Amino acid sequence: MKVLKLAAAIAALATPTFAGGPTLVEADPMPEAMAAPVAAYDWSGFYAGLSYGRTTNSEIVDTTIGPVYQLSKGSVSGLHLGYLAQRSRFVFGGELSYMKYDDVIMAGLAGYHMDRTLDLKGRLGFAAN
């Protein structure tokens, strides 16, 4: 009799679990892959800049044959254009610079007068940000 009462009690307690019918359990959603972290800075792109400077005749190198390098007083202005590309942590690119010299003369080099320069440079670096 005890077994019958115990079975009846268990059946009575389990009845509310079936009141709404069997519950279908959905499968867990597939976890999404985390996006790669975005770099704090991206050095890719075009850039441009201007520069201006003044020269003085305070830089003189004296040798036994006389002054070898002396700049007269004058001004230097320039324009810089470039492009950089970043691939993972490596940064590379190039720059073109145009410089114009006003009244800049190199003493010690007979007849040498600089009017303008055009400079093409390559750049290679490592982004550590």
Short mmCIF file of C-alpha atoms in Angstrom, two decimals, residues 37-128:
data_model
loop_
_atom_site.label_atom_id
_atom_site.label_comp_id
_atom_site.label_asym_id
_atom_site.label_seq_id
_atom_site.Cartn_x
_atom_site.Cartn_y
_atom_site.Cartn_z
CA PRO A 37 39.78 44.34 -33.65
CA VAL A 38 39.87 47.62 -35.52
CA ALA A 39 43.22 49.37 -35.53
CA ALA A 40 43.26 52.54 -33.45
CA TYR A 41 44.84 54.42 -36.37
CA ASP A 42 44.97 53.74 -40.06
CA TRP A 43 47.85 55.46 -41.78
CA SER A 44 46.51 54.82 -45.31
CA GLY A 45 45.72 57.75 -47.54
CA PHE A 46 46.99 60.86 -49.28
CA TYR A 47 48.61 63.77 -47.49
CA ALA A 48 49.98 67.18 -48.42
CA GLY A 49 52.00 69.79 -46.60
CA LEU A 50 53.77 73.09 -46.90
CA SER A 51 57.09 74.14 -45.44
CA TYR A 52 58.96 77.38 -44.99
CA GLY A 53 62.36 78.17 -43.56
CA ARG A 54 65.11 80.77 -43.41
CA THR A 55 68.82 80.23 -43.97
CA THR A 56 71.62 82.15 -42.33
CA ASN A 57 75.33 82.25 -42.94
CA SER A 58 76.19 80.91 -39.50
CA GLU A 59 77.12 77.42 -40.74
CA ILE A 60 80.74 77.57 -41.92
CA VAL A 61 83.22 74.73 -42.17
CA ASP A 62 86.78 76.09 -42.38
CA THR A 63 89.53 73.96 -43.86
CA THR A 64 93.08 74.70 -44.92
CA ILE A 65 91.78 75.71 -48.35
CA GLY A 66 89.12 78.08 -46.97
CA PRO A 67 85.39 77.86 -46.23
CA VAL A 68 83.85 74.82 -47.88
CA TYR A 69 80.20 75.22 -46.94
CA GLN A 70 78.45 78.47 -46.22
CA LEU A 71 74.87 79.43 -46.96
CA SER A 72 73.96 83.02 -47.62
CA LYS A 73 70.87 84.48 -45.99
CA GLY A 74 67.71 83.50 -47.82
CA SER A 75 64.43 81.63 -47.59
CA VAL A 76 63.25 78.15 -48.52
CA SER A 77 59.63 77.20 -49.23
CA GLY A 78 58.23 73.86 -50.29
CA LEU A 79 55.28 71.64 -51.10
CA HIS A 80 55.05 67.96 -50.10
CA LEU A 81 52.62 65.40 -51.56
CA GLY A 82 52.51 61.75 -50.60
CA TYR A 83 50.55 58.55 -50.17
CA LEU A 84 50.81 55.89 -47.48
CA ALA A 85 49.25 52.41 -47.42
CA GLN A 86 48.91 50.25 -44.32
CA ARG A 87 48.79 46.45 -44.55
CA SER A 88 48.38 44.89 -41.11
CA ARG A 89 51.09 46.71 -39.12
CA PHE A 90 53.36 47.63 -42.05
CA VAL A 91 53.12 51.12 -43.56
CA PHE A 92 54.68 52.00 -46.92
CA GLY A 93 54.37 54.70 -49.53
CA GLY A 94 56.09 57.57 -51.28
CA GLU A 95 56.45 61.34 -51.16
CA LEU A 96 57.23 63.98 -53.76
CA SER A 97 58.70 67.27 -52.49
CA TYR A 98 59.29 70.50 -54.37
CA MET A 99 61.51 73.11 -52.70
CA LYS A 100 62.17 76.67 -53.93
CA TYR A 101 65.20 78.59 -52.67
CA ASP A 102 65.28 82.40 -52.70
CA ASP A 103 68.74 84.00 -52.44
CA VAL A 104 70.41 80.83 -51.16
CA ILE A 105 74.00 80.64 -52.42
CA MET A 106 76.61 78.04 -51.51
CA ALA A 107 79.90 79.80 -50.83
CA GLY A 108 83.04 77.77 -51.43
CA LEU A 109 81.55 75.98 -54.43
CA ALA A 110 82.37 78.20 -57.36
CA GLY A 111 79.26 79.37 -59.16
CA TYR A 112 76.91 76.94 -57.43
CA HIS A 113 73.47 78.48 -56.98
CA MET A 114 70.43 76.46 -55.95
CA ASP A 115 67.06 77.66 -57.29
CA ARG A 116 64.80 74.66 -56.70
CA THR A 117 64.85 70.93 -55.99
CA LEU A 118 62.49 68.06 -56.69
CA ASP A 119 62.78 65.11 -54.33
CA LEU A 120 61.13 61.67 -54.59
CA LYS A 121 61.29 59.51 -51.46
CA GLY A 122 60.10 56.05 -50.53
CA ARG A 123 58.75 55.33 -47.05
CA LEU A 124 58.59 52.09 -45.09
CA GLY A 125 57.58 51.74 -41.47
CA PHE A 126 55.88 49.75 -38.74
CA ALA A 127 52.73 50.99 -36.97
CA ALA A 128 53.16 50.47 -33.24
#
